[in-house]
Tab-separated table of C-alpha atoms and ligand atoms in Angstrom:
chain	number	residue	atom	x	y	z
A	1	MET	CA	-2.557	15.000	26.371
A	2	THR	CA	-2.327	17.808	29.009
A	3	ARG	CA	1.233	18.140	29.306
A	4	ILE	CA	2.621	18.391	25.269
A	5	GLY	CA	-1.160	18.881	23.907
A	6	LYS	CA	-2.280	21.700	26.605
A	7	LEU	CA	-5.764	19.639	25.822
A	8	GLN	CA	-8.390	21.475	28.372
A	9	ASP	CA	-11.658	19.800	27.462
A	10	ALA	CA	-11.024	16.198	25.703
A	11	THR	CA	-11.943	13.068	27.375
A	12	ILE	CA	-9.247	10.959	27.414
A	13	HIS	CA	-10.360	7.245	27.837
A	14	PRO	CA	-8.858	4.467	29.667
A	15	ILE	CA	-6.819	1.940	27.378
A	16	ILE	CA	-9.025	-0.819	25.738
A	17	GLY	CA	-7.050	-4.168	26.649
A	18	MET	CA	-7.162	-7.126	24.939
A	19	ASP	CA	-9.236	-9.843	26.066
A	20	GLU	CA	-6.529	-12.630	25.669
A	21	PRO	CA	-3.228	-10.620	25.362
A	22	LEU	CA	-0.808	-13.509	24.325
A	23	HIS	CA	-0.483	-15.311	21.480
A	24	TYR	CA	-1.907	-12.222	19.178
A	25	ARG	CA	0.871	-11.578	16.563
A	26	ASN	CA	0.597	-13.301	13.081
A	27	LYS	CA	3.836	-12.527	12.020
A	28	ALA	CA	7.214	-13.665	12.776
A	29	GLN	CA	10.728	-13.367	11.267
A	30	VAL	CA	13.038	-15.388	12.987
A	31	PRO	CA	17.024	-15.234	12.439
A	32	ILE	CA	18.527	-18.869	12.507
A	33	GLY	CA	22.018	-20.090	13.638
A	34	GLU	CA	23.968	-23.054	14.911
A	35	LYS	CA	24.858	-24.269	17.914
A	36	ASP	CA	26.543	-27.328	18.657
A	37	GLY	CA	26.051	-28.942	14.975
A	38	LYS	CA	22.265	-28.137	15.019
A	39	LEU	CA	20.519	-25.183	13.803
A	40	ILE	CA	18.851	-22.627	16.345
A	41	ALA	CA	15.800	-19.925	15.636
A	42	GLY	CA	15.651	-17.412	18.431
A	43	PHE	CA	16.034	-13.733	18.934
A	44	PHE	CA	19.054	-11.522	18.832
A	45	LYS	CA	20.493	-10.998	22.748
A	46	PRO	CA	20.471	-7.063	23.279
A	47	ARG	CA	22.844	-5.018	21.339
A	48	SER	CA	24.709	-8.187	19.951
A	49	HIS	CA	24.376	-10.576	16.681
A	50	GLU	CA	24.444	-13.905	19.040
A	51	ILE	CA	20.971	-15.851	18.828
A	52	VAL	CA	19.354	-17.050	21.702
A	53	GLU	CA	17.391	-20.112	21.135
A	54	THR	CA	13.792	-19.607	21.403
A	55	ARG	CA	11.322	-21.859	21.304
A	56	GLU	CA	8.109	-20.238	22.280
A	57	SER	CA	7.629	-16.399	22.061
A	58	ILE	CA	3.986	-16.063	24.312
A	59	ILE	CA	3.243	-13.146	22.043
A	60	GLN	CA	3.228	-14.916	18.687
A	61	HIS	CA	0.087	-17.347	17.574
A	62	ALA	CA	0.909	-20.780	18.688
A	63	LYS	CA	0.725	-21.872	14.845
A	64	ILE	CA	3.573	-19.190	14.249
A	65	ASN	CA	5.881	-20.621	16.973
A	66	GLU	CA	5.034	-24.127	15.495
A	67	ALA	CA	5.928	-23.306	12.335
A	68	VAL	CA	9.335	-21.919	12.941
A	69	GLN	CA	10.286	-24.955	15.088
A	70	VAL	CA	9.233	-27.391	12.552
A	71	VAL	CA	10.635	-25.639	9.481
A	72	LYS	CA	13.998	-25.288	11.419
A	73	ASP	CA	14.129	-29.205	12.292
A	74	ILE	CA	13.761	-29.624	8.419
A	75	PHE	CA	16.616	-27.855	7.694
A	76	SER	CA	18.760	-29.321	10.447
A	77	GLY	CA	17.383	-32.957	9.598
A	78	LEU	CA	18.711	-32.500	6.213
A	79	ALA	CA	21.948	-30.688	7.540
A	80	ILE	CA	21.493	-27.662	5.461
A	81	PRO	CA	23.650	-25.033	7.138
A	82	ALA	CA	22.546	-21.657	8.660
A	83	TYR	CA	23.856	-18.787	7.209
A	84	ASN	CA	26.772	-17.147	8.855
A	85	GLU	CA	26.967	-13.368	9.442
A	86	GLN	CA	31.001	-13.588	9.734
A	87	THR	CA	31.868	-15.788	6.588
A	88	HIS	CA	28.945	-14.884	4.825
A	89	LYS	CA	28.388	-18.274	4.167
A	90	GLY	CA	25.553	-21.059	4.524
A	91	VAL	CA	21.942	-21.069	3.372
A	92	LEU	CA	19.026	-20.092	5.503
A	93	ARG	CA	19.034	-16.868	7.337
A	94	HIS	CA	15.584	-16.382	8.421
A	95	ILE	CA	12.310	-18.173	8.669
A	96	MET	CA	9.224	-15.789	8.477
A	97	ALA	CA	6.023	-17.130	8.886
A	98	ARG	CA	2.410	-15.303	8.353
A	99	TYR	CA	-0.991	-16.623	9.472
A	100	GLY	CA	-4.430	-15.922	8.883
A	101	LYS	CA	-6.148	-16.186	12.163
A	102	GLN	CA	-9.797	-16.167	10.594
A	103	THR	CA	-8.885	-18.106	7.456
A	104	ASN	CA	-6.459	-20.684	9.363
A	105	GLU	CA	-4.088	-20.219	6.273
A	106	LEU	CA	-0.169	-20.302	6.511
A	107	MET	CA	2.449	-18.646	4.654
A	108	VAL	CA	6.211	-20.067	4.871
A	109	VAL	CA	9.035	-17.784	3.774
A	110	LEU	CA	12.532	-19.229	3.919
A	111	VAL	CA	15.155	-16.688	3.714
A	112	THR	CA	18.046	-17.508	2.218
A	113	ARG	CA	21.473	-16.162	0.976
A	114	THR	CA	21.697	-18.647	-1.987
A	115	SER	CA	19.246	-19.137	-5.152
A	116	SER	CA	19.206	-22.656	-4.874
A	117	ILE	CA	18.319	-24.490	-1.564
A	118	PRO	CA	19.743	-28.076	-1.051
A	119	PHE	CA	17.342	-30.679	-1.368
A	120	VAL	CA	14.405	-28.518	-2.090
A	121	GLU	CA	11.615	-31.029	-3.190
A	122	LYS	CA	11.968	-32.791	0.308
A	123	VAL	CA	12.213	-29.547	2.183
A	124	VAL	CA	8.603	-28.369	0.595
A	125	LYS	CA	7.297	-32.285	1.012
A	126	GLU	CA	8.177	-32.205	4.286
A	127	ILE	CA	6.703	-28.658	5.660
A	128	VAL	CA	3.428	-29.670	3.398
A	129	ALA	CA	3.134	-32.861	5.478
A	130	ARG	CA	3.959	-31.205	8.822
A	131	LEU	CA	1.907	-28.095	8.632
A	132	PRO	CA	-1.345	-29.153	7.088
A	133	HIS	CA	-2.610	-25.681	6.893
A	134	VAL	CA	0.263	-24.264	4.947
A	135	LYS	CA	-1.078	-22.613	1.737
A	136	SER	CA	2.042	-20.771	0.537
A	137	ILE	CA	5.420	-21.455	0.806
A	138	VAL	CA	7.726	-18.959	-0.547
A	139	GLN	CA	11.699	-18.618	-0.898
A	140	ASN	CA	13.081	-15.139	-0.501
A	141	ILE	CA	16.908	-14.630	-1.793
A	142	ASN	CA	18.738	-11.971	0.108
A	143	THR	CA	22.705	-12.430	-1.223
A	144	LYS	CA	23.460	-9.117	0.780
A	145	LYS	CA	25.845	-8.702	3.417
A	146	THR	CA	22.851	-6.610	5.838
A	147	ASN	CA	20.854	-6.798	8.650
A	148	VAL	CA	17.469	-6.002	6.693
A	149	ILE	CA	15.664	-9.134	6.222
A	150	LEU	CA	14.317	-9.679	3.058
A	151	GLY	CA	16.008	-9.106	-0.137
A	152	ASP	CA	14.716	-8.187	-3.404
A	153	SER	CA	14.062	-11.822	-5.274
A	154	THR	CA	11.161	-13.887	-4.090
A	155	GLN	CA	9.798	-16.859	-5.773
A	156	VAL	CA	6.908	-19.255	-4.855
A	157	LEU	CA	8.131	-22.763	-4.005
A	158	TRP	CA	4.535	-24.453	-3.425
A	159	GLY	CA	1.078	-23.291	-3.424
A	160	SER	CA	-0.501	-19.806	-3.578
A	161	GLU	CA	1.483	-16.604	-3.623
A	162	VAL	CA	-0.651	-14.783	-1.159
A	163	ILE	CA	-2.579	-15.978	2.025
A	164	TYR	CA	-5.695	-14.150	2.962
A	165	ASP	CA	-7.204	-12.945	6.201
A	166	PHE	CA	-10.091	-10.730	7.510
A	167	ILE	CA	-10.108	-7.222	9.256
A	168	GLY	CA	-14.157	-7.474	10.141
A	169	ASP	CA	-15.937	-8.124	6.958
A	170	VAL	CA	-12.467	-6.845	4.961
A	171	LYS	CA	-10.780	-9.430	3.165
A	172	PHE	CA	-6.937	-9.198	2.928
A	173	ALA	CA	-4.676	-10.823	0.354
A	174	ILE	CA	-1.235	-11.215	1.986
A	175	SER	CA	1.861	-11.665	0.328
A	176	ALA	CA	5.531	-11.820	1.790
A	177	LYS	CA	6.360	-8.708	1.684
A	178	SER	CA	2.935	-6.748	2.136
A	179	PHE	CA	2.434	-4.915	5.435
A	180	TYR	CA	-0.311	-6.240	7.519
A	181	GLN	CA	-1.419	-5.400	10.950
A	182	VAL	CA	0.157	-7.923	13.123
A	183	ASN	CA	-2.372	-7.997	15.592
A	184	PRO	CA	-5.731	-8.191	13.434
A	185	ASP	CA	-8.518	-8.573	16.478
A	186	GLN	CA	-7.342	-5.362	17.977
A	187	THR	CA	-6.989	-3.509	14.471
A	188	LYS	CA	-10.652	-4.357	14.344
A	189	VAL	CA	-11.196	-2.714	17.707
A	190	LEU	CA	-9.177	0.360	16.822
A	191	TYR	CA	-10.935	0.312	13.503
A	192	GLU	CA	-14.464	0.290	14.841
A	193	LYS	CA	-13.509	3.247	17.322
A	194	ALA	CA	-12.140	5.401	13.933
A	195	LEU	CA	-15.575	4.146	12.293
A	196	GLU	CA	-17.693	5.497	15.240
A	197	TYR	CA	-15.731	8.662	15.513
A	198	ALA	CA	-16.149	9.434	11.648
A	199	GLU	CA	-20.262	9.364	12.332
A	200	LEU	CA	-20.603	8.653	8.756
A	201	THR	CA	-24.175	8.606	7.096
A	202	GLY	CA	-23.142	7.453	3.414
A	203	GLU	CA	-23.073	10.703	2.258
A	204	GLU	CA	-19.473	11.764	2.836
A	205	THR	CA	-16.285	12.060	0.920
A	206	VAL	CA	-13.484	10.851	3.113
A	207	ILE	CA	-9.536	11.449	2.501
A	208	ASP	CA	-7.670	8.736	4.352
A	209	ALA	CA	-3.846	10.183	4.462
A	210	TYR	CA	-1.044	7.818	5.259
A	211	CYS	CA	-3.443	4.758	4.183
A	212	GLY	CA	-0.706	2.212	3.882
A	213	ILE	CA	-2.597	-1.143	1.814
A	214	GLY	CA	-6.095	0.782	2.381
A	215	THR	CA	-6.891	-0.764	5.591
A	216	ILE	CA	-8.932	1.936	7.223
A	217	SER	CA	-9.922	3.114	3.829
A	218	LEU	CA	-12.017	-0.089	2.896
A	219	PHE	CA	-13.264	-0.409	6.559
A	220	LEU	CA	-14.553	3.279	6.081
A	221	ALA	CA	-15.722	2.728	2.507
A	222	GLN	CA	-18.403	0.513	3.735
A	223	LYS	CA	-20.275	3.484	5.292
A	224	ALA	CA	-19.016	6.499	3.449
A	225	LYS	CA	-19.957	7.839	-0.139
A	226	LYS	CA	-16.372	7.830	-1.602
A	227	VAL	CA	-13.123	7.503	0.029
A	228	PHE	CA	-9.948	8.685	-1.444
A	229	GLY	CA	-6.761	7.182	0.252
A	230	VAL	CA	-3.139	8.489	0.034
A	231	GLU	CA	-0.006	6.930	0.412
A	232	ILE	CA	3.769	7.340	-0.110
A	233	VAL	CA	4.753	3.485	-0.711
A	234	PRO	CA	3.398	2.307	-4.721
A	235	GLU	CA	3.617	-1.231	-3.377
A	236	ALA	CA	1.496	-0.583	-0.862
A	237	ILE	CA	-0.725	1.450	-3.083
A	238	GLU	CA	-1.227	-1.259	-5.635
A	239	ASP	CA	-2.066	-3.857	-2.602
A	240	ALA	CA	-4.910	-1.246	-1.715
A	241	ARG	CA	-6.102	-1.470	-5.082
A	242	ARG	CA	-6.119	-5.250	-5.303
A	243	ASN	CA	-7.414	-5.223	-1.776
A	244	ALA	CA	-10.404	-3.109	-2.926
A	245	GLU	CA	-11.111	-5.193	-6.125
A	246	LEU	CA	-11.382	-8.409	-3.792
A	247	ASN	CA	-14.076	-6.997	-1.841
A	248	ASN	CA	-15.802	-5.318	-4.720
A	249	ILE	CA	-15.643	-1.926	-3.103
A	250	THR	CA	-15.818	0.580	-5.860
A	251	ASN	CA	-15.918	3.711	-3.933
A	252	ALA	CA	-12.232	4.077	-2.918
A	253	GLU	CA	-9.578	5.454	-4.843
A	254	PHE	CA	-6.081	5.391	-4.173
A	255	ALA	CA	-3.200	8.038	-5.005
A	256	VAL	CA	0.495	7.440	-4.288
A	257	GLY	CA	2.700	10.536	-3.031
A	258	PRO	CA	3.228	12.357	0.109
A	259	ALA	CA	0.135	13.218	1.945
A	260	GLU	CA	1.072	16.624	2.562
A	261	THR	CA	1.419	17.257	-1.428
A	262	VAL	CA	-1.315	15.225	-2.856
A	263	ILE	CA	-3.857	16.558	-0.435
A	264	THR	CA	-2.742	19.980	-0.534
A	265	ASP	CA	-3.029	20.066	-4.474
A	266	TRP	CA	-6.642	18.685	-4.202
A	267	TYR	CA	-7.237	21.471	-1.815
A	268	LYS	CA	-5.557	23.748	-4.403
A	269	GLU	CA	-7.995	22.292	-7.262
A	270	GLY	CA	-11.301	23.155	-5.253
A	271	ASN	CA	-11.607	19.291	-3.813
A	272	THR	CA	-12.719	19.026	-0.530
A	273	ALA	CA	-13.655	16.423	2.311
A	274	ASP	CA	-16.135	16.155	5.223
A	275	VAL	CA	-13.912	13.651	7.249
A	276	LEU	CA	-10.250	13.737	6.845
A	277	VAL	CA	-8.673	10.544	8.591
A	278	VAL	CA	-4.854	10.445	9.599
A	279	ASP	CA	-2.887	7.459	10.550
A	280	PRO	CA	1.074	8.692	10.364
A	281	PRO	CA	4.017	7.233	10.837
A	282	ARG	CA	5.681	7.622	14.565
A	283	LYS	CA	6.780	11.296	13.672
A	284	GLY	CA	3.523	12.431	13.209
A	285	CYS	CA	1.674	14.615	10.586
A	286	ASP	CA	3.845	16.847	8.513
A	287	GLU	CA	2.886	20.264	9.399
A	288	THR	CA	1.966	21.369	5.643
A	289	LEU	CA	-0.936	18.571	5.675
A	290	LEU	CA	-1.924	19.745	8.952
A	291	HIS	CA	-2.111	23.675	7.697
A	292	THR	CA	-3.703	22.261	4.955
A	293	ILE	CA	-6.327	20.559	6.902
A	294	ILE	CA	-7.269	23.781	8.681
A	295	GLU	CA	-7.629	25.220	5.638
A	296	MET	CA	-9.822	22.825	3.984
A	297	LYS	CA	-11.750	22.456	7.304
A	298	PRO	CA	-13.255	19.369	7.192
A	299	LYS	CA	-15.926	18.766	9.742
A	300	LYS	CA	-14.177	16.126	11.173
A	301	VAL	CA	-10.768	14.698	11.984
A	302	VAL	CA	-10.229	11.474	12.949
A	303	TYR	CA	-6.404	10.692	13.804
A	304	VAL	CA	-5.022	7.300	14.429
A	305	SER	CA	-1.686	7.593	16.018
A	306	CYS	CA	1.121	4.721	17.457
A	307	ASN	CA	2.876	7.833	19.302
A	308	PRO	CA	1.045	9.998	21.905
A	309	GLY	CA	3.901	12.387	22.028
A	310	THR	CA	3.231	13.256	18.164
A	311	LEU	CA	-0.201	12.879	18.526
A	312	ALA	CA	-0.743	15.523	21.569
A	313	ARG	CA	1.787	17.922	19.594
A	314	ASP	CA	-0.457	17.821	16.206
A	315	LEU	CA	-3.571	18.012	18.131
A	316	ARG	CA	-2.282	21.534	19.540
A	317	ILE	CA	-1.601	22.637	16.103
A	318	LEU	CA	-5.112	21.344	15.065
A	319	GLU	CA	-6.777	23.391	18.205
A	320	ASP	CA	-5.026	26.868	17.537
A	321	GLY	CA	-6.323	26.051	14.183
A	322	GLY	CA	-10.210	25.895	15.172
A	323	TYR	CA	-10.722	22.573	15.907
A	324	GLN	CA	-11.335	20.721	19.390
A	325	THR	CA	-10.370	17.377	20.515
A	326	VAL	CA	-13.404	15.378	21.968
A	327	GLU	CA	-12.319	12.345	22.949
A	328	VAL	CA	-8.626	10.081	22.841
A	329	GLN	CA	-8.951	6.647	23.109
A	330	PRO	CA	-5.992	4.452	23.409
A	331	VAL	CA	-6.142	1.220	22.099
A	332	ASP	CA	-3.663	-1.819	23.313
A	333	MET	CA	-2.652	-3.057	20.086
A	334	PHE	CA	0.755	-4.387	21.372
A	335	PRO	CA	0.261	-6.151	24.486
A	336	MET	CA	3.591	-7.142	26.924
A	337	THR	CA	5.231	-4.151	24.760
A	338	THR	CA	5.404	-0.431	26.172
A	339	HIS	CA	3.474	0.763	22.466
A	340	VAL	CA	-0.200	2.139	22.621
A	341	GLU	CA	-2.384	2.799	19.977
A	342	CYS	CA	-4.711	6.050	19.859
A	343	VAL	CA	-7.713	7.155	18.045
A	344	SER	CA	-8.987	10.542	18.557
A	345	GLN	CA	-11.840	12.385	17.259
A	346	ILE	CA	-11.169	16.170	16.436
A	347	VAL	CA	-14.003	18.569	15.399
A	348	LEU	CA	-14.215	21.705	13.678
A	349	LYS	CA	-15.674	24.203	16.162
A	350	ASN	CA	-18.667	26.345	14.605
A	351	GLY	CA	-18.321	23.853	11.744
B	401	SAM	C1	1.167	4.151	10.749
B	401	SAM	S1	1.063	3.510	8.929
B	401	SAM	C2	-0.485	3.644	8.548
B	401	SAM	C3	-1.201	2.192	7.808
B	401	SAM	C4	-2.510	1.894	7.581
B	401	SAM	N1	-3.059	3.299	8.085
B	401	SAM	C5	-2.771	0.538	8.190
B	401	SAM	O1	-3.666	0.545	8.855
B	401	SAM	O2	-2.667	-0.182	7.265
B	401	SAM	C6	2.027	5.004	8.376
B	401	SAM	C7	2.001	4.991	6.581
B	401	SAM	O3	2.090	6.082	6.388
B	401	SAM	C8	3.192	5.983	4.928
B	401	SAM	N2	3.832	7.380	5.048
B	401	SAM	C9	4.912	7.792	5.537
B	401	SAM	N3	4.985	9.058	4.817
B	401	SAM	C10	4.285	9.543	4.197
B	401	SAM	C11	3.835	10.824	3.920
B	401	SAM	N4	4.443	11.941	3.922
B	401	SAM	N5	2.927	10.631	2.772
B	401	SAM	C12	2.252	9.595	2.641
B	401	SAM	N6	2.386	8.511	3.420
B	401	SAM	C13	3.580	8.077	4.130
B	401	SAM	C14	3.890	4.697	5.311
B	401	SAM	O4	4.811	4.111	4.261
B	401	SAM	C15	3.141	4.228	6.273
B	401	SAM	O5	2.606	3.145	5.692
């Protein structure tokens, strides 16, 4: 913040760590291979396509580790072959598991090359018997020679299309393909900070740029008059609208498109906001958006960032445009990795 952002007066807080920084992840996508005639599940050796068998990942939730091993053993027991990248033959490519920690609901996604799975009824029956908290078993078919994990076609083999989870009081429906934070415990810590920095009284109009499936928008909608979320991926906006409905939140609206275009157009049509929240990808905010913010002059900007470098760069631009960074609070969302998330409060000088 000092070197890149040249920030003088901002308070940079120590990182908020996680009380129990292990077994926090709620999603795994594990490649499947074969060794000595048996299936193995694990990680790729760095810069290779060789799978190193891994029975436990200490950052995955125990229910996720268990699910991957159980499903792999079921396929192995029925001698259903793993996908082989070289020959483009075999069946099972990846096992994906998602877990709702607050609801104890498990989803298993079988990513296959083929549209049919041998002994599929037996596979399903055994998964249900051995993983009693499973609520959804889904097959995703990926016929392509690619290292992209999920293919285009998804079908429910058993149970529901979605599982549910909560961040704070907000309930989320999670499908095989939808984006959902991998560490909901720390996400709650981060969002509570964002909410604190927004200082909402119930009278404010808030814009949530880069809103994804609306997690921050729905969190803030509980305390704001109106929230407008903007996101470039249409499917994410569909999820956001569905999640608003699921929670009976009627004061959040969502628009699809690049934040820099949509919000700039809104502003040109005479619309403004009291608080603007941004949560951009690693490359940071588009410069057009930052200049629109500077012209629009919301009293407060809350910047959520997964890349401190681009955060510092963007804070400099806002400072040069009449804003002041008050606080930067890093939150460890991904313990045991080098990543850190930050939330920052920026206020309009003389605002
Ligand atoms: C770090 S994520 C934030 C997601 C969301 N706030 C959440 O916590 O679920 C960044 C999001 O910005 C979206 N995005 C990327 N470029 C964008 C753009 N130019 N305009 C709007 N959204 C964009 C991505 O699709 C992604 O959903």
